[in-house]
């Protein structure tokens, strides 16, 4: 029990300006931390069991707090100041009066799996969440959230060796029948640290129909593929309002339609890093309204078309001609595709 002030701080070393972080852990073997005073954190706090804020107690977080247990705020929302990073690990949630994010740098990260209730907490109920982190294998169905605007939320896919997929649809009424129509999933940004697929093909053995396979991804700012494979399946347009950075693998699949940047402003960049791979399938139509660039060792290829297929194509304003492109395997400076 803390009745006064507990400070968990970062101490600077004297020569190389490195820092050593003090780590406060509430252990999982019946560990408890009860606050009747103030906790000032500038380093790392990990809750593996039970943290309780009594009335009038206070937390000022300027480091990282990770919750893997019961975390109950029985004080006030204003008395839990989050200036840096708070994380609710999968299966656990802050309860009670919650917290207040202070400043633009404040992050409240909520980890989710495919459970609709957990998604609802992160997307709807916890209005102070800034980043939704997808950490479990499976198809995440956004159909229950059709018509919602998540343009203030950052999405991060971090599921290790597992495969994450996004699906969903909206619906309308034709006559006396409900008909599935494309659903827009509008988010602030997307970071891909493990495999992610947008929509899924009926032919892939997943027993899915177009009913929940019409998700239109709309990323207001940037998409960064750090690792894994980011795949986009037809049938609807995917839009990236900022830049697309590829350090893992990017594969728009057969027939996909993708646009990067703003057509009017002629901005938006596609960049392929030294270990990045962009593999463009047949019948893909992609517009990059700014520049396409890659590191000399980055890879850009069009998959060979067969039968009635036509080669995919990436059209752009310009590209870096000195970046080691292979003949016939480069973007095209041409009139943009027209998307409905």
XYZ file of C-alpha atoms in Angstrom, residues 105-312:
208
model
C 2.164 11.400 -27.695
C -0.036 9.483 -25.251
C -0.822 5.919 -26.335
C -3.484 3.579 -25.010
C -2.940 0.212 -26.709
C -5.566 -2.500 -26.479
C -4.707 -6.020 -27.659
C -7.494 -7.991 -29.328
C -8.359 -11.392 -30.758
C -11.269 -12.383 -33.015
C -13.804 -12.280 -30.173
C -16.462 -9.668 -31.034
C -16.811 -8.530 -27.413
C -13.102 -7.798 -27.149
C -13.143 -5.950 -30.486
C -16.091 -3.909 -29.257
C -14.147 -2.845 -26.167
C -11.220 -1.650 -28.258
C -13.139 -0.084 -31.138
C -16.201 1.388 -29.403
C -16.317 1.279 -25.612
C -12.806 2.369 -24.688
C -12.941 5.785 -26.322
C -9.436 6.669 -25.086
C -7.838 3.768 -27.019
C -5.408 5.085 -29.646
C -4.020 1.810 -31.058
C -5.721 -1.542 -31.599
C -3.152 -4.353 -31.649
C -4.190 -7.621 -33.348
C -2.265 -10.442 -31.657
C -4.184 -13.666 -32.381
C -4.653 -15.918 -35.404
C -7.911 -15.823 -37.369
C -10.374 -13.805 -39.437
C -11.545 -10.583 -37.802
C -15.094 -9.855 -38.949
C -15.905 -6.124 -38.937
C -19.499 -6.567 -40.174
C -20.967 -5.683 -36.721
C -19.172 -2.335 -36.969
C -20.450 -1.322 -40.410
C -21.028 2.423 -40.660
C -18.577 3.255 -37.841
C -15.675 5.667 -38.313
C -12.352 4.548 -36.838
C -10.245 7.231 -38.516
C -8.681 8.211 -35.167
C -7.493 4.669 -34.455
C -4.161 3.169 -35.425
C -4.164 -0.557 -36.264
C -1.131 -2.726 -35.548
C -0.896 -6.378 -36.589
C 1.530 -8.231 -34.363
C 0.577 -11.916 -34.252
C 3.963 -13.587 -34.614
C 3.847 -16.547 -36.980
C 0.028 -16.536 -37.058
C -2.181 -15.298 -39.897
C -4.548 -12.379 -39.430
C -7.332 -11.522 -41.864
C -9.839 -8.665 -42.043
C -13.301 -9.279 -43.544
C -16.701 -7.613 -43.423
C -19.634 -6.157 -45.306
C -22.459 -3.657 -44.997
C -25.973 -4.373 -46.249
C -28.897 -2.755 -47.970
C -32.469 -3.780 -48.703
C -33.562 -4.583 -52.248
C -37.269 -5.322 -52.387
C -37.827 -7.451 -49.315
C -34.324 -8.945 -49.306
C -31.203 -7.883 -47.464
C -28.244 -7.692 -49.839
C -24.574 -7.531 -48.861
C -22.683 -4.497 -50.127
C -19.086 -3.277 -49.626
C -18.180 -1.966 -46.178
C -15.618 0.764 -45.601
C -13.120 0.180 -42.788
C -11.682 3.645 -42.237
C -8.664 3.820 -39.904
C -5.887 6.312 -39.176
C -2.846 4.155 -39.979
C -1.774 0.538 -40.345
C 1.435 -1.127 -39.159
C 2.003 -4.711 -40.309
C 4.453 -6.757 -38.230
C 3.077 -10.184 -39.220
C 0.889 -11.715 -41.938
C -2.258 -9.739 -42.802
C -4.820 -10.374 -45.528
C -7.660 -8.059 -46.531
C -10.666 -10.109 -47.710
C -10.391 -13.766 -48.739
C -10.954 -15.686 -51.926
C -13.820 -18.187 -52.086
C -11.417 -20.569 -53.825
C -8.986 -20.714 -50.898
C -10.981 -23.417 -49.096
C -12.239 -21.150 -46.340
C -15.945 -21.724 -47.140
C -16.664 -18.026 -47.371
C -19.033 -16.229 -49.704
C -19.031 -12.596 -50.795
C -21.432 -11.894 -47.884
C -18.589 -10.969 -45.540
C -15.904 -10.588 -48.160
C -16.406 -6.987 -49.253
C -14.206 -4.974 -46.926
C -12.991 -1.693 -48.388
C -9.841 -0.695 -46.494
C -9.396 3.074 -46.208
C -6.219 4.151 -44.384
C -6.176 7.911 -43.876
C -2.420 8.151 -43.326
C 0.400 5.630 -43.814
C 0.775 1.872 -44.158
C 4.094 0.411 -43.004
C 4.885 -3.262 -43.645
C 7.739 -4.126 -41.288
C 7.514 -7.913 -41.507
C 5.257 -10.694 -42.737
C 3.103 -10.510 -45.859
C 0.428 -7.875 -46.473
C -2.077 -9.215 -49.015
C -5.059 -7.446 -50.542
C -7.783 -9.530 -52.197
C -10.421 -8.303 -54.623
C -13.240 -7.337 -55.142
C -13.246 -3.782 -53.697
C -10.830 -0.844 -53.763
C -8.228 -0.361 -51.012
C -7.108 3.217 -50.373
C -3.970 4.465 -48.623
C -4.059 8.218 -48.094
C -0.394 8.640 -47.181
C 2.648 6.509 -48.000
C 3.140 2.762 -48.398
C 6.473 1.573 -46.986
C 7.453 -2.044 -47.607
C 10.151 -3.729 -45.549
C 8.382 -7.077 -45.521
C 6.254 -8.380 -48.412
C 3.345 -6.665 -50.173
C 1.160 -8.723 -52.512
C -1.993 -7.270 -54.031
C -3.663 -10.472 -55.234
C -5.301 -11.227 -58.567
C -7.747 -8.502 -59.574
C -7.082 -6.221 -56.592
C -7.449 -2.449 -56.927
C -5.253 -0.190 -54.786
C -4.508 3.530 -54.701
C -1.806 5.335 -52.728
C -1.822 9.065 -52.006
C -3.967 11.930 -53.193
C -4.680 12.203 -56.922
C -5.364 15.941 -56.890
C -2.303 16.841 -54.826
C -0.155 14.252 -56.668
C 1.413 12.982 -53.481
C 1.749 9.629 -51.769
C 4.846 7.454 -52.022
C 5.464 3.727 -52.372
C 8.880 2.752 -51.034
C 10.439 -0.732 -51.089
C 13.219 -1.168 -48.537
C 16.435 -3.169 -48.875
C 14.711 -6.405 -47.860
C 11.266 -5.413 -49.083
C 9.309 -7.314 -51.736
C 6.419 -6.019 -53.858
C 4.862 -8.841 -55.873
C 2.060 -7.677 -58.164
C -0.406 -10.380 -59.284
C -2.192 -10.520 -62.687
C -5.162 -8.182 -63.255
C -4.046 -5.885 -60.412
C -4.645 -2.187 -60.991
C -2.678 0.138 -58.727
C -2.245 3.899 -58.749
C 0.538 5.660 -56.830
C -0.172 9.370 -57.178
C 3.328 10.386 -56.163
C 6.606 8.503 -56.588
C 7.653 4.862 -56.447
C 11.125 4.237 -55.098
C 13.108 1.290 -53.833
C 16.460 0.408 -52.362
C 18.875 -1.179 -54.808
C 18.311 -4.600 -53.222
C 14.546 -4.215 -52.897
C 12.404 -6.452 -55.110
C 9.576 -5.441 -57.461
C 7.987 -8.060 -59.724
C 4.899 -8.667 -61.803
C 3.646 -12.265 -61.501
C 3.381 -13.907 -64.940
C -0.139 -13.811 -66.381
C -1.616 -16.966 -67.894
C -4.658 -17.771 -70.018
C -7.056 -14.827 -70.198
C -5.260 -12.914 -67.465
C -3.457 -9.655 -68.105
C -0.348 -8.519 -66.306
C -0.878 -6.384 -63.242
